[in-house]
Short mmCIF file of C-alpha atoms in Angstrom, two decimals:
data_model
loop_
_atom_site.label_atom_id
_atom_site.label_comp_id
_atom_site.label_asym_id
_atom_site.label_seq_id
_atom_site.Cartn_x
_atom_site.Cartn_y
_atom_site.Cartn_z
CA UNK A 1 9.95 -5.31 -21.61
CA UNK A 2 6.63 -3.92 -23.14
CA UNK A 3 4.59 -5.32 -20.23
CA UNK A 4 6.70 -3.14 -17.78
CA UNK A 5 6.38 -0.16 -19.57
CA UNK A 6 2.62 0.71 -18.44
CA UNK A 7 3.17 0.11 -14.85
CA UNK A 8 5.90 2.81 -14.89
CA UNK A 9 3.60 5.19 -17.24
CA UNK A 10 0.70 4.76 -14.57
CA UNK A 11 2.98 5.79 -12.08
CA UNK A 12 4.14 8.92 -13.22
CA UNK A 13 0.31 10.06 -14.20
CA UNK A 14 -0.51 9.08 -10.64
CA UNK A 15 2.74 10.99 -9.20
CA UNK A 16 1.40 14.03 -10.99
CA UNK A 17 -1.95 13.58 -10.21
CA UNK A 18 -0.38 13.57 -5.92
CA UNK A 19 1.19 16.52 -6.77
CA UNK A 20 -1.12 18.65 -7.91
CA UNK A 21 -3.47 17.87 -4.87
CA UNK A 22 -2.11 20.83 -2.33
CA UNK A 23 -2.53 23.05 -5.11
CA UNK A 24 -6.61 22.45 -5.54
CA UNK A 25 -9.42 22.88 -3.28
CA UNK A 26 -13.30 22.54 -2.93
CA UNK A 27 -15.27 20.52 -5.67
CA UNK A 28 -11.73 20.80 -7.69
CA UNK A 29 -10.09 18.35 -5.46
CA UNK A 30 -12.35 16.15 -4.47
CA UNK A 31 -12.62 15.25 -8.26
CA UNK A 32 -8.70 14.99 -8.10
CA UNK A 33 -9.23 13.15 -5.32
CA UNK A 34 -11.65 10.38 -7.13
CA UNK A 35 -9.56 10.44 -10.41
CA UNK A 36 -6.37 9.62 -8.06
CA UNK A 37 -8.01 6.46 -6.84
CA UNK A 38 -9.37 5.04 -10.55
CA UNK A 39 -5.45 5.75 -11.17
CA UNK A 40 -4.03 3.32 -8.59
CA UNK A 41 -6.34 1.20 -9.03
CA UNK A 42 -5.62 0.45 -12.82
CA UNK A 43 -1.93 0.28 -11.80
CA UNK A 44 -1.80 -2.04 -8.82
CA UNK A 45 -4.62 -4.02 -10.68
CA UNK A 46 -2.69 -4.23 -13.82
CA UNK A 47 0.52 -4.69 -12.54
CA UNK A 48 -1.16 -8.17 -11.19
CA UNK A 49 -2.28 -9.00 -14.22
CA UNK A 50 0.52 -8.42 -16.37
CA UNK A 51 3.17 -9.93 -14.24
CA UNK A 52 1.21 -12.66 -12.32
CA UNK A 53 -1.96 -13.45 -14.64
CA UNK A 54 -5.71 -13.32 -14.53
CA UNK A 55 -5.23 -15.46 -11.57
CA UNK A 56 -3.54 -12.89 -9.71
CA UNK A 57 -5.63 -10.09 -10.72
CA UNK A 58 -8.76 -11.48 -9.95
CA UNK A 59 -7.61 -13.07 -6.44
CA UNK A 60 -6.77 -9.60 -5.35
CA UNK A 61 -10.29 -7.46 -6.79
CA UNK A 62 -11.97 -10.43 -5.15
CA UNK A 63 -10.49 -9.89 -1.56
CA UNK A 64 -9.37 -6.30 -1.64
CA UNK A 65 -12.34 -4.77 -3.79
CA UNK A 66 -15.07 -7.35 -2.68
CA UNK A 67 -13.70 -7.36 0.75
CA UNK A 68 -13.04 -4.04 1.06
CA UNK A 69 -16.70 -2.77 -0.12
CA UNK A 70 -18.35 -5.67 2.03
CA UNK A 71 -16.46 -4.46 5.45
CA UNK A 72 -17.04 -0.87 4.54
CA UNK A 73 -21.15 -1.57 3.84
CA UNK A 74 -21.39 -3.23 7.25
CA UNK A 75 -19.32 -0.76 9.09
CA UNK A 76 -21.46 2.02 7.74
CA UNK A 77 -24.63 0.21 8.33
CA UNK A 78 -23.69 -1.00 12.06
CA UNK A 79 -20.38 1.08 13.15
CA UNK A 80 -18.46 -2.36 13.68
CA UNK A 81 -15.29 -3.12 13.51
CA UNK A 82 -14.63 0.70 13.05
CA UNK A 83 -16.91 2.98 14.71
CA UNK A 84 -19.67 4.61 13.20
CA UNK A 85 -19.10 7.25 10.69
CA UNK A 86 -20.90 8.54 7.57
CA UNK A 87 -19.78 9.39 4.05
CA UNK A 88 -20.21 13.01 2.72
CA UNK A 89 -21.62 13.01 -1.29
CA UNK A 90 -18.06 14.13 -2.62
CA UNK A 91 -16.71 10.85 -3.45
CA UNK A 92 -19.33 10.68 -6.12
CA UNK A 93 -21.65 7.45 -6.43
CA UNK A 94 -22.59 5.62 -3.17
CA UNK A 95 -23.59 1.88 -2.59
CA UNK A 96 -25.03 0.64 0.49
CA UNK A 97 -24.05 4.62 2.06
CA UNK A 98 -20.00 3.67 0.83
CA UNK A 99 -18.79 5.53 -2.35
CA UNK A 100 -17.68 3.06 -4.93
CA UNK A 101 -13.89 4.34 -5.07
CA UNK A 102 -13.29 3.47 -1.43
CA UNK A 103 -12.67 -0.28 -2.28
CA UNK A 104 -10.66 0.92 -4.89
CA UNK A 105 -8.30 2.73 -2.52
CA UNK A 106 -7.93 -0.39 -0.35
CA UNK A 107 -6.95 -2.33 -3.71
CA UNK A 108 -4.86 0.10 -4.81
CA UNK A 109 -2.51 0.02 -1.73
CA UNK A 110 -3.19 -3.64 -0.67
CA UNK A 111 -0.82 -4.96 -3.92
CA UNK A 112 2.58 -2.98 -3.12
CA UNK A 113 2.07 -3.57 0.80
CA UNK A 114 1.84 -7.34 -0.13
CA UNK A 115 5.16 -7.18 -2.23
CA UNK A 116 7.27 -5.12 -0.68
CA UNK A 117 6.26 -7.73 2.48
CA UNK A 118 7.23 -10.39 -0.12
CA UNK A 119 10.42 -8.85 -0.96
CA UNK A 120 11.37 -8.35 2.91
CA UNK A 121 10.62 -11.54 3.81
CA UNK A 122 12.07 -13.89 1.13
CA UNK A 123 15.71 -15.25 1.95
CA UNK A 124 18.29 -16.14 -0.63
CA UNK A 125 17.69 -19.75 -0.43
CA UNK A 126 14.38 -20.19 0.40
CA UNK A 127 12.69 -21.41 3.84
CA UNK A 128 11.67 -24.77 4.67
CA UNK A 129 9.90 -27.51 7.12
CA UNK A 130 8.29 -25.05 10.01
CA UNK A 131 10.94 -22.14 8.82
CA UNK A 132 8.42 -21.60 6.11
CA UNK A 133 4.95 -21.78 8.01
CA UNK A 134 6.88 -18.96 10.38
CA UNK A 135 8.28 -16.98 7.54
CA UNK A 136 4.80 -16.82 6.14
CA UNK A 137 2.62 -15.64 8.99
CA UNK A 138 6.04 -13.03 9.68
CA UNK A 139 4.77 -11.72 5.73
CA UNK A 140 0.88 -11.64 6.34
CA UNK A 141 1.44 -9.66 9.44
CA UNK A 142 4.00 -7.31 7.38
CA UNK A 143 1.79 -6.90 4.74
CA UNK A 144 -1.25 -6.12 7.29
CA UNK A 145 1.02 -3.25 9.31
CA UNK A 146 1.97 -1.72 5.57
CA UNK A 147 -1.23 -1.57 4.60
CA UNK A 148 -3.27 -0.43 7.60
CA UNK A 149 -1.00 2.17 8.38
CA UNK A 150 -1.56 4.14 5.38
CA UNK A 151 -4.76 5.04 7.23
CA UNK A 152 -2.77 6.88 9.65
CA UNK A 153 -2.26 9.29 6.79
CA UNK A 154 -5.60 8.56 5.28
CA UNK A 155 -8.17 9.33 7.58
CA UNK A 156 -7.02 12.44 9.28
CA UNK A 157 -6.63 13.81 5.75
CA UNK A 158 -10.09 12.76 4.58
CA UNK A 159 -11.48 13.96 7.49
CA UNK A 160 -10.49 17.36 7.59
CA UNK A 161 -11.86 17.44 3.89
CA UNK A 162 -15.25 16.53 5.15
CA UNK A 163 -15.04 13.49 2.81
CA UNK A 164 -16.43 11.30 6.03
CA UNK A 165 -16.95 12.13 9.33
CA UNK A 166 -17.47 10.17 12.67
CA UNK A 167 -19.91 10.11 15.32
CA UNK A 168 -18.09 9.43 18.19
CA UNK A 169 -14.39 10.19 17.50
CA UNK A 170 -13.63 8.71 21.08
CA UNK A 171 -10.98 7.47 22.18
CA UNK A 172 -8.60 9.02 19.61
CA UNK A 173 -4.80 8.89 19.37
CA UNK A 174 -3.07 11.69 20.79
CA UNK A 175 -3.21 14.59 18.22
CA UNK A 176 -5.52 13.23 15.87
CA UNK A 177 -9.35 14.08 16.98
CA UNK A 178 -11.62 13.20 14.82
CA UNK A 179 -10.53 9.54 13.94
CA UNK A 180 -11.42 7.31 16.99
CA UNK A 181 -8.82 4.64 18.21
CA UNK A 182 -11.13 1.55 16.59
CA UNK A 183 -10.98 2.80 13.15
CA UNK A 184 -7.50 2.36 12.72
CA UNK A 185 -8.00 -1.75 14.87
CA UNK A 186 -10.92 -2.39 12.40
CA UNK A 187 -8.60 -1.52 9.37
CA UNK A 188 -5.24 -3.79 10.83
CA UNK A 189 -7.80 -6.74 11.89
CA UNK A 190 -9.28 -6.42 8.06
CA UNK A 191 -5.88 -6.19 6.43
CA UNK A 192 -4.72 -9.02 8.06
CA UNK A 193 -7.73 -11.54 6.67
CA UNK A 194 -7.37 -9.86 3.42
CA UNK A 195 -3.48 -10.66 3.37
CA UNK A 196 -3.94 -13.86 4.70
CA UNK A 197 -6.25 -14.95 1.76
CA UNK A 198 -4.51 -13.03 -1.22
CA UNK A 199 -1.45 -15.77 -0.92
CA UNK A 200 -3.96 -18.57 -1.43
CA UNK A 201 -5.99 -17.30 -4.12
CA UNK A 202 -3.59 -15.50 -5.67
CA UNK A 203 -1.51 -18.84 -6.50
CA UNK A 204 2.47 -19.41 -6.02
CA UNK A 205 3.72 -16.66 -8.30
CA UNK A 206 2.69 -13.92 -5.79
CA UNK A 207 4.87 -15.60 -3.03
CA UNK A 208 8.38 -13.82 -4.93
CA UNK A 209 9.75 -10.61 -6.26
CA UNK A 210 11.76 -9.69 -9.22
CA UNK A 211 12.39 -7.14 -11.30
CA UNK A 212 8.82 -6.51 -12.59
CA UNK A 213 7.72 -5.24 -9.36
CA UNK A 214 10.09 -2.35 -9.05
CA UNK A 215 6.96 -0.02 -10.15
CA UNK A 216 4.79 -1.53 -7.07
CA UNK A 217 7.47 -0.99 -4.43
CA UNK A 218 8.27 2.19 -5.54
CA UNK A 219 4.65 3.55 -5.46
CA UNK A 220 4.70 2.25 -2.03
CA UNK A 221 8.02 3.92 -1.04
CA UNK A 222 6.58 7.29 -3.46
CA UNK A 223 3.30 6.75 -0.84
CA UNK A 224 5.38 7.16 2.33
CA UNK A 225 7.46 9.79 1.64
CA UNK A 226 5.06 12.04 -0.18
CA UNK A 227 2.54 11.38 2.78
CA UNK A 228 4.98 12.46 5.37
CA UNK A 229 5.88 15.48 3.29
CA UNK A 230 2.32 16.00 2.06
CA UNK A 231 1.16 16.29 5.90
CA UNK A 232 3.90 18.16 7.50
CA UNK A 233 4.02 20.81 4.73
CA UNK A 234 0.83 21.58 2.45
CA UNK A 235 -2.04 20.30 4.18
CA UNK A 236 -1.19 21.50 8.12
CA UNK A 237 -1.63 17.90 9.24
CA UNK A 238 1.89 17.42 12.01
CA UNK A 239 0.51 14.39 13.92
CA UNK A 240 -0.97 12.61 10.99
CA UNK A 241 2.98 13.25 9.30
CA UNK A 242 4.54 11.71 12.31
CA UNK A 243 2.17 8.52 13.44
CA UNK A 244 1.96 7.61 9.17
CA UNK A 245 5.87 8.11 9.63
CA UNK A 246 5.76 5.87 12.40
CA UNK A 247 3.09 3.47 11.83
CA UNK A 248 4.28 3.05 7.79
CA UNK A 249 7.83 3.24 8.72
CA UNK A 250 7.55 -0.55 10.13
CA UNK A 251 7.21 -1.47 6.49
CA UNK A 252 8.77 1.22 4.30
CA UNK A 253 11.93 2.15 6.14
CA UNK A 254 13.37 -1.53 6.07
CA UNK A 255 12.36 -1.96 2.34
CA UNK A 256 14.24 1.08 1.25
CA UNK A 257 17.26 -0.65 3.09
CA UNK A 258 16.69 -3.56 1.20
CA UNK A 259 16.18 -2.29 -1.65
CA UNK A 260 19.16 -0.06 -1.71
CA UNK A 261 21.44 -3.26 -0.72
CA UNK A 262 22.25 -5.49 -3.62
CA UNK A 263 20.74 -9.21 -3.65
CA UNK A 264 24.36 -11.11 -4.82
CA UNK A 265 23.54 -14.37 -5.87
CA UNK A 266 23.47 -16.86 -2.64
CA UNK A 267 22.44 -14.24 -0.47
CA UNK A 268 26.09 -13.34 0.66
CA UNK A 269 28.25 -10.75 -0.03
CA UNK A 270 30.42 -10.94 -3.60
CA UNK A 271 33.43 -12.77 -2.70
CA UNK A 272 36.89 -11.72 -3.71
CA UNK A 273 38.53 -13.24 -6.93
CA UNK A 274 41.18 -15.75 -6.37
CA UNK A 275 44.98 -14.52 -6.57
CA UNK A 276 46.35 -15.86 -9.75
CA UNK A 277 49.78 -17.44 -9.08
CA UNK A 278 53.12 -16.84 -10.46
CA UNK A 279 52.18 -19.74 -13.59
CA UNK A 280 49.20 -18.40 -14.23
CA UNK A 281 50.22 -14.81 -14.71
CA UNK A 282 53.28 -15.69 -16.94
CA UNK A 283 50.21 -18.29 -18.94
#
């Protein structure tokens, strides 16, 4: 019980921290902005480690933080697989032209997508033979949607803070200028190898859900609806509201459903109790 205690504390700091971001501007929230990142990053890191081990933990800062910085550092240095775009100074330190919280952020968000994936994608009873092998690659690309399309929110946000900006914003989805077409490829094709190689490193206890999780997949569900709100009232963003509600929606949407159906044990539906005859009655 004590280990799920500061997942849930984490949480709520980071839920206020969300809030209070319409209601800042300028040097203010950017700051916010930085401080919001460290925050998810202690919880999604330290919900691994306190409910799946070191092994966990360190699997995930080794493909989402070391991954995350090394794609970044070569996208800024030759504009592939995203495009080429520059980082402003308000993100605070930079390495190799990318400030050091950006890996954070992938890390952050790469842990719930992966779990509520898990949770949608693990029957009652367990695949097996080539059931399993399909079931898993169903997960990976699950995970990858979830967590790529939090850029749909992301970017068009950042951008219009001046927190990065890109060269050649061309082609662009419809409604969003400013965020080309590739940046939002680059980020699925990354998430995908990161998702496929967080399973394996991670170790078996990160293929299954349970009740120690419930902070992780509700920060993801808290990230989709607050990001849909977020855009579509406070920050004047419509079209990054409705392709995150769109884009996200492949992931969050169906684990809310889950989530708000009850798991009976065997996977089926609680069955009625037997009638008790006559005998038994009068026993």
């Amino acid at each position: 019980m004590i280990r799920r205690r500061p997942p849930w504390a984490l949480l709520a700091v980071l839920v206020l921290a969300q809030i209070c971001y319409p209601l800042t501007a300028g040097t203010t929230r950017a700051r916010l902005t930085v401080a919001t990142v460290v925050l998810g990053y202690l919880l999604s890191v330290g919900h691994a480690l306190l409910s799946r081990g070191p092994r966990a933990a360190a699997a995930l800062v080794a493909v989402a933080t070391g991954g995350g910085f090394a794609v970044e550092a070569v996208g800024v240095a030759t504009g592939v697989p995203f495009g080429g775009y520059d980082y402003s100074g308000e993100l605070g330190p930079k390495l190799a032209g990318v400030p050091l919280i950006i890996p954070l952020a992938w890390t952050w968000m790469a842990w719930p997508a992966w779990l509520a994936a898990v949770r949608l994608t693990t029957p009652p009873a367990g695949p097996a033979g080539p059931a399993a092998g399909r079931l898993a690659g169903v997960r990976i690309t699950l995970a990858a949607v979830g967590l790529a399309a939090w850029d749909l929110f992301l970017d068009p946000q950042m951008v219009a803070e001046g927190y990065w900006h890109w060269r050649d914003a061309t082609p662009a989805l419809p409604g969003l200028p400013g965020v080309p077409l590739s940046n939002y490829l680059g980020w699925l094709l990354f998430a995908v190898l990161l998702m496929s190689a967080l399973r394996p490193l991670a170790g078996t206890t990160a293929g299954a859900t349970d009740g120690r999780d419930a902070p992780m997949l509700a920060l993801y569900l808290w990230t989709y609806v607050s990001s849909v709100l977020a855009h579509a009232v406070f920050l004047g963003l419509p079209a990054s509201a409705l392709w995150g509600a769109l884009g996200m929606g492949v992931t969050a949407v169906p684990l809310a459903v889950a989530l708000g159906r009850p798991r009976w044990p065997g996977g089926g539906r609680p069955q009625p109790r037997p009638q008790r005859s006559g005998v038994d009655a009068a026993a």
